[in-house]
Each structure stands twice: as C-alpha cells, then as structure tokens.
Amino acid sequence: MNHEEPFSGLLTEPSTVVTAGVELFERTLAAQGVDHHRVDWRPPDDGTAAAIARISADPRTVAANEEAVSRLTSAEPRWTDVVTASEAVGIERGQFLHAGPPLTWERASGPMRGALIGAMLYEGMAGTPEEAADIAARGGIELSPCHEHGAVGPMAGVVAPSMPMFRVENAAFGNTAYCSLNEGLGKVLRYGAFGPEVIERLQWMRDVLGPAMRAAVRALDGMDLRALITQALQMGDELHNRNRAASALFVREVVPPLLEAELDPRQLAEVVRFINGNEHFFLNLVMPAAKAAADPARDLPGSTMVVAVARNGTDFGIQVSGTGDRWFTAPAEVPDGLFLGGYTVEDANPDIGDSTITETAGLGGFAMAAAPAIVRFIGGEVGQALAATRSMYQITLAEHPVYQVPILEFRGTPVGIDVTKVVRTGLVPVVNTGIAGREAGTGQVGAGLVTPPMAVFSAAVRALADDAGA
Amino acid sequence: MTVRHLDVRRGSYHDSVTLMQVSRTVGDVDGVEAALVAMATELNLDFLPALGFDAGAVEAGPNDLLIAVRAGSDDALAQALQALEAALTSSRRPSADTWGGEPPPRTTGDAVTATGARLALVSTPGEHAFVESLDALRAGANVMIFSDNVPLEAERRLKDEAAARGLLVMGPDCGTAIVAGVGLGFANVVRNGPVGIVAASGTGAQQLTCLLDDAGIGISHVLGVGGRDLSAAVGGASTVAALRALDADPATELIVVLSKPPAPEVATRIEALAGELATPVVLGLLRPDGDDLTAVAGRVIEAAGGTAEPPAAWPVPDRAPRAGHLRGLFAGGTLASEALALAVRELGPVASNLHLEGATPLDGTSAARHVIVDLGEDEFTRGRPHPMIDPSLRLERLADETARDDTAVLLLDVVLGHGAHPDPAGDLVPAIEAAVARGIHVVVSLCGSAGDPQDRDRQASSLAGAGASVHLSNAEAAREAIRLTRGARP
C-alpha cells in the first residue's frame, strides 16, 4: 500500500477496477477502455449472508485464522514408533474406533458393519460373523471416532485394541497422532471385508509386520515424513489416492534397517514383499502426519479453518477450529469414479473414511495438479487436475510453504480450508477417495471423486456467527 | 392455444439487472404472453402463480435459475427459448482454459489481490455488499458501493476500516463517481479540469458536472460518499477523507461539497475542515428553501473564474398555462426532490413518495392533485430495472397520466451518460407525442453532457421535435412546468 499518497494513489492515475455484481458497470468500463476484472460472484449458500457478515466483522477472525494456518503448515511430522492400539489410544476389549463423526451400530453402513464384524472376529469376541453382528446389535461393543482419540483410519477406519499402529510425532508442537497399518487392496477390513483371509492377514500384521516396522523405525531413529511427502509430490503423487512414489521412497528407507534387524529371513521376505507390493502403504503414514499437523490448530476462538474432514459411511462431517469438538454433519454422498470389475455405482457405499485429513492438510485433491496421472482414475483430462488445485486456492487461507506443485511453478499447495470461503464461493473441497461396496463383506469396488455436502459448511458458518455474537 | 415452459437450471447465477433485461427480451418475442427469467428466490417464486404456473411444483433455491415462459403457440415458445439462450450467452464470457489459466476469482478480495486493483466497484444485492467491500479494503483497494440496503452499522464498520487503512469508501448507495478520468456507475462524459466534487447525491453530482461542463469548467474527480455520510451516525467519515485527499491532489484547484443539509454537528466539522484546507471549498448544501443545483453550479462557475450563464434550453413558444394538475415522473432522486421543493412552494400541496415538508404521501392514485414521484425508489424498482436503465416502468406510468383528463403538465427527467439507456428519447418520443396530442404540456429536464455517448443535442432535438420543451437545468424545467400549470401562485 502506498502511504505517501491518499487512497493508495487512486487519484493520481487510472486504476484497474474490480467489479462485483451488475454486469452493466463492466460494460461502461469497457466502453471507456478501462482495465477491469469481474468477480465471478454468486450469493453464498442459502441463508448464510448475515452469518458471513457477522464473522467478517468479528475482530478475532483474521488473526485467529493466521495463527491456525501457521500452526497447520509449520508442523514437522515424524514417524517414531509402532505401538498397539491399546497403548496408543487406550482402548480395551469390546471398544473399537471408527472413521468419521460419531456413529451407532444401528446407523452404520454395510462396510462399517463388515469392518466391525471383522474386528470382533480378529479380537476373538465372536466365532462367526452372525454372532458378531448379534453382539453388536445387542450393544455389546463400544464405538468412538478415531478423531476423538488423536487417531485417523482410512475407509471404515476400524481400530481394535490389539492392532499395531504407526505413531507420528509433530516435532514442532510435541503432539502425536496414530493410524493403523495399511492392509493392501482388494478384500480388506477397511473396505468392510471380514473373510478368513482378512483376519489371517490382520493377525500376520500384528505378529510379523508390526514388530518389523517397529524395529526399522527405531533403528532409523524416526523418519521425516514432511521431507518424504515433499519429494513424493514432486514425483507425481497427491498422497491420497496416489501414493506410488511415496510408498517406493518408503521402501527405500526401511529396507536397510530391516535387513539389519536380524528377522527370520522368510518373515523378512514376506514383509518386504508385502510393503513393496502395496502402493498405498504410505497412505497410513500420510494420514497421521496430516492429523498431527491439524490438531495444534484446534480450538482457536474465532478461527473459521477446518481441522478435520471425515466420513463414516453414513454421515459426512467436519470440525472447525473455532467451534471446538463439535461435528457438523450431513448425509454422505456416493462417490463417482471408475469401478473395479463388474461393479457399478449401484454397488457403491456412501463416502467413508478419515483419509480426507489429507485434503485438510493441503494434500490429496488439493494437490491434484502434482499428480496428473490420477485423472485416469477419475476418467478426466490432465487439465482437470490443474483446475482442481487452482480452484482450491479460492477456499483456503494459505499456500503451503513446503508442499509444492512443480507444474504450477512450485507454488505451495492450497492449505487451510476456510468455511466462509467455501460458502461464499460455492466451491466445496475436491476430495479423491476409494469407493467401498455397499454390502458388508464386499471390499473395495472402485475409486474416484466425491462432492462434500455444502450443508456442513453452512452449518459451521452459522455456528461461528452465533459465537461471534452481535 | 396456450403453451407453458418451466425450467430450473441448477447453480447458474446471473445478476438481477441482467435477468430483468433477459426477461424483457424474452417477453418481447411475438406471441409470448408472460416470461420470467430470474433466480429462484422466494420473492421470484411468488410471481409464478400470477403467471399461471404452479409454484408448488418447483424445487429450487436462490442459486438456481428459474425460467417460466407462457406463449400463445409452440412456435412462439420455441422462438422465446431461442431468444433466451442468445440473451444469456451474450451476457457470459467463455470459461477460462483449464490448462493455462487461473479460474476467475469468486470473491472481491481474491480479485483485488490477483489484479492489484486499487478500486473495487461493488453492486451486489445489499445484504452481501458489506462482506465484499470489507474484503476489498483488507486486500488494499478503495471501494465504491453502488448497492443500497446496506445497514448503517455495516457502513460505519467499513468506513472505520477504510480510515485505518488510508482508503476511501464511496457509498453505500453511491450511483456515480469519476476518479482520475474514469466514470464509475452512472457518470457523464465531462472534460478534465480543476473542480473536485465530494457528493452525497448521485444525480445531483451528475447535474452539477454537466452544467459545469457546458460552461467550460472541467472536473478533476467526483468522489461519491453515500447519502448517509453526513448524518450524525456516520459523521461525515468519507466526506472528511475525500476533502483531505482532494486538498492534496495537485489536479484539484477548487473543491465542491454537494449534499442535503448535514446533521448540525457534522456541518460544523465539515465547515471547520473546509476552512483549514489550502484549496478553496464551495459548500453546496441543498436546503429546500436555499440554492438549487443550478444556483450551486453558478457559484462554482464564478469561483472557478467563469461567467455563469443560463443553461441551454430548447423552448416551445406560445404555451399558455393549462388548467389541471402537474405530474412529475422522475428517474433521478435528487432531481425529483429539487422539483418537489419548487412545486410545493408554488403550487401548495403535492403528493410524492419523497419526504418533504408540504408534500403529502403518495397513496398510489394521482386523482385530482399534483404529483411528483421518484420512480427510482425501492418501492418501484423491486424486481424491475431502474428507470434510468429501462424506460418501461415510466412509459406505463406516462400512458396512465396522459389518459387522465386532469393532467395539465408532464415533467420528466432524462439522465444520460455511461450506464444509462442508449436512446431514452427514442422510447419517449411516441409517449410525448401522445400527450401533446391531448393538449398536455410536456417539459423535460435533460441531464447530460455534450460528450455523452447518447449524443445529448440529438436527444434534445428529438424530444423537442415531439413537442416537449427541454432544459439542461432541472430547476428551470421545474419552474417552467409549474408556470404552465394554471392555478400556480403568481
């Protein structure tokens, strides 16, 4: 701003003019040959105009959002350990964590019920799927969202007490976040499958994979996840639906310490083959890295920044910094994308999983321009990947100082979703996701894009306005 | 055979002025009985039953485009829909190329940041203007707020924010400005020169700049401040900022403050500040019994070293006063109140929708009394374009008044300049001829400059050719209309 001249020099020479509203005035400027730019303005989502005005006038908002996004982007997530869920998040037999906002068995969708059944079989609480479903229906299990225990879980996100979990520490703030280990693709618990091969794999992960990963990370003295994510973005991943480069980089890091860990050679081969054959292995480290980054930005009065986006297969929910632990929910939509084998959209379950924590932290759909190959997955053109990232700058508070997109001249990814911007622009977050089968026990049926419901952002805006007072 | 077409386009937003023009285009197609193209607000949905549509069948919200057309035949409907597409397409540019281009910004703040603009012109519906304007200020741009219906508290917050940042808020409800040679909103094409104007009145500023231009006196800037700026509640915040800035501006040698009489404490503040400035200040405070705009223009011309002459007119010779009533139909608010003040003084009670001592409320009918009405007020423009943009509202009213036996004189204003209708005379001439044929005297106040895109002198000739007398001075037009109304006090 020019402080020498009044009104930033407005009277000194003709200015470029920005116009919002009536098109007639653009035409009068054009007729005078004045450089002018129209705002692609539209009214905010129904009934939120007064709420947005109140939030804009709230003297806390600007500073609170600066603080929130600064905390989010200055995170230094490190993978430091593998511990059991009971140690990590304090759950005991009969208690399970799940993805998304709070949920009951009665309201749970097919894949969520399937995952819970599988987890009960895995924990030995039931001998058959029917028995497990009976116990759950009688209220014999206790459910709680991962997000409320410093954890995140992909798809159904079901965590049972004896499962191994990655521990991620945010060195900048000293907080931790946890996530289960990735099971691979196909018939897996997180997509609601609970057949014998699923349970056997989970047991192997508990007995072999978990201890091996623990030995590796301890030998490495931790792994800098921020650096690895930064590299993977430059290698064509967006770190939600595409983790191919990141998983390869991960293998490169962990194999030497695994070789030194003096494991049984056959088990070592199993472990290396397993992680090397799963190009989504790293997803379960990106997610707690994003969770560890977002948590310090919680509970800042007046901040309109989203700190969690999560779905439980029934509801789509968000949490916002300025409104504490409150969830704003609406019915989850069915994702649109490409389907595996003979599956169709008819087989698809509504949106599910905590993996949208990646979008919350400036990755996933927000970093799609870094991953042009992903448009094949959604049946689109490369330009759509660029357009997706570019449009997200309109609903975010900052550009990430470390996570960058080479094709956009190394511009930082859009980060820090501002609910008021979502409601004003009509642009909802771009979310890449896997698609679970509707029936319990089916597993994954596809992958694609999902449209978050605008209603959750409008509801958050109204609550923030109430908090902003008169 | 009547055919109906009802259609909702999700998430297709257009501003209301554009849509009202599109509605009109579609409605004008031969054989179309009714057409509504509008955002599906509750207000607009309420129009459906009157047009013969079942509103209950429509599920749509304010971000959805509602299209309802009733026509006399399938052919007419098809033509109407074709006209609709053409009108909608011409109002939109192609979307940005996704490979190379940034998507167009959707908030004023983002647009200011992306372009480095130092000025934002906000004309959204009033309830959204505060947020967009605050955005612009925070991004470092000055703001002109054309929108009306902005709450007083919001205006104060914006002006506080602007003061803290050394920026200017023009408005709300600011219809005209000229900044460094650029006309904003409704502005006339006037020559550059030494006079800087701070105006709380839009059409008042247009009249003043046109009269100065005709007298050879040019304008440095016209900074609008909004009609409430000089109230006690706002305290003249923008007026003070604008006065200081014009004082510092090397191009401005004489400053004019144009406003209705301010609140007393604000008047004191402005007068004191005017005395401190290095640049001379002419106060043009429009009291009902004080100087009219033409007189203020005269004072400014003299102060600027010119000679004030009577403004140009195109008279009609040999018209005798006629028995009956004066009917004034105005598009410009300040022009209407000036005419009303003069008429009340000479004719006694005048019915009007403007508030003034001696004026009686307008109850909808014109029966047996003098009437001066401002058709640009909210009660007329809700859901219809402003009469400065689209003459249809006034043409309907003109036909009504012409049909009345007691109409003696019709007084009209015609405002030219950027943003105004491209040929207002073209639409008015048949209406004026019809009135003159019934023996009614027609007087036109023509607010325009020689440089305006409508070709002012050709507009004046057309209006005069139809039998109206034409005055560049609004006050002079009002006086002549009053004189021609028999029964005026001598």
PDB file of C-alpha atoms in Angstrom, chain B residues 26 39 54 58 71 93 142 172 181 202 206 222 257 262 324 335 346-347 408 421 437 455 458 466 476:
ATOM      1  CA  VAL B  26     -37.981 -12.965 -23.955  1.00  0.00           C
ATOM      2  CA  MET B  39     -33.002 -16.504  -9.735  1.00  0.00           C
ATOM      3  CA  ASP B  54     -47.849 -23.970 -10.198  1.00  0.00           C
ATOM      4  CA  VAL B  58     -40.719 -26.049  -8.361  1.00  0.00           C
ATOM      5  CA  ALA B  71     -46.802 -18.354 -25.051  1.00  0.00           C
ATOM      6  CA  ARG B  93     -17.815 -14.945 -21.398  1.00  0.00           C
ATOM      7  CA  ASN B 142     -10.728   1.562  -2.237  1.00  0.00           C
ATOM      8  CA  PRO B 172     -23.284   2.750   0.036  1.00  0.00           C
ATOM      9  CA  GLY B 181     -10.917  10.409 -15.572  1.00  0.00           C
ATOM     10  CA  GLY B 202     -25.769  10.865  -7.241  1.00  0.00           C
ATOM     11  CA  GLN B 206     -24.463  14.372 -12.465  1.00  0.00           C
ATOM     12  CA  VAL B 222     -16.187  13.244  -8.360  1.00  0.00           C
ATOM     13  CA  VAL B 257     -19.236  19.602  -1.298  1.00  0.00           C
ATOM     14  CA  PRO B 262     -25.889  17.655   7.063  1.00  0.00           C
ATOM     15  CA  GLY B 324     -55.343  20.825 -14.143  1.00  0.00           C
ATOM     16  CA  LEU B 335     -33.697  15.894  -9.436  1.00  0.00           C
ATOM     17  CA  GLU B 346     -45.564  27.488  -5.840  1.00  0.00           C
ATOM     18  CA  LEU B 347     -48.466  25.042  -6.063  1.00  0.00           C
ATOM     19  CA  ALA B 408     -52.157  19.645 -17.326  1.00  0.00           C
ATOM     20  CA  HIS B 421     -30.268   3.788 -21.625  1.00  0.00           C
ATOM     21  CA  ALA B 437     -51.906  15.485 -28.926  1.00  0.00           C
ATOM     22  CA  ASP B 455     -25.457  12.457 -28.228  1.00  0.00           C
ATOM     23  CA  ARG B 458     -29.673  14.935 -30.800  1.00  0.00           C
ATOM     24  CA  ALA B 466     -42.080  15.643 -30.270  1.00  0.00           C
ATOM     25  CA  GLU B 476     -35.503  25.680 -14.784  1.00  0.00           C
TER      26      GLU B 476
END
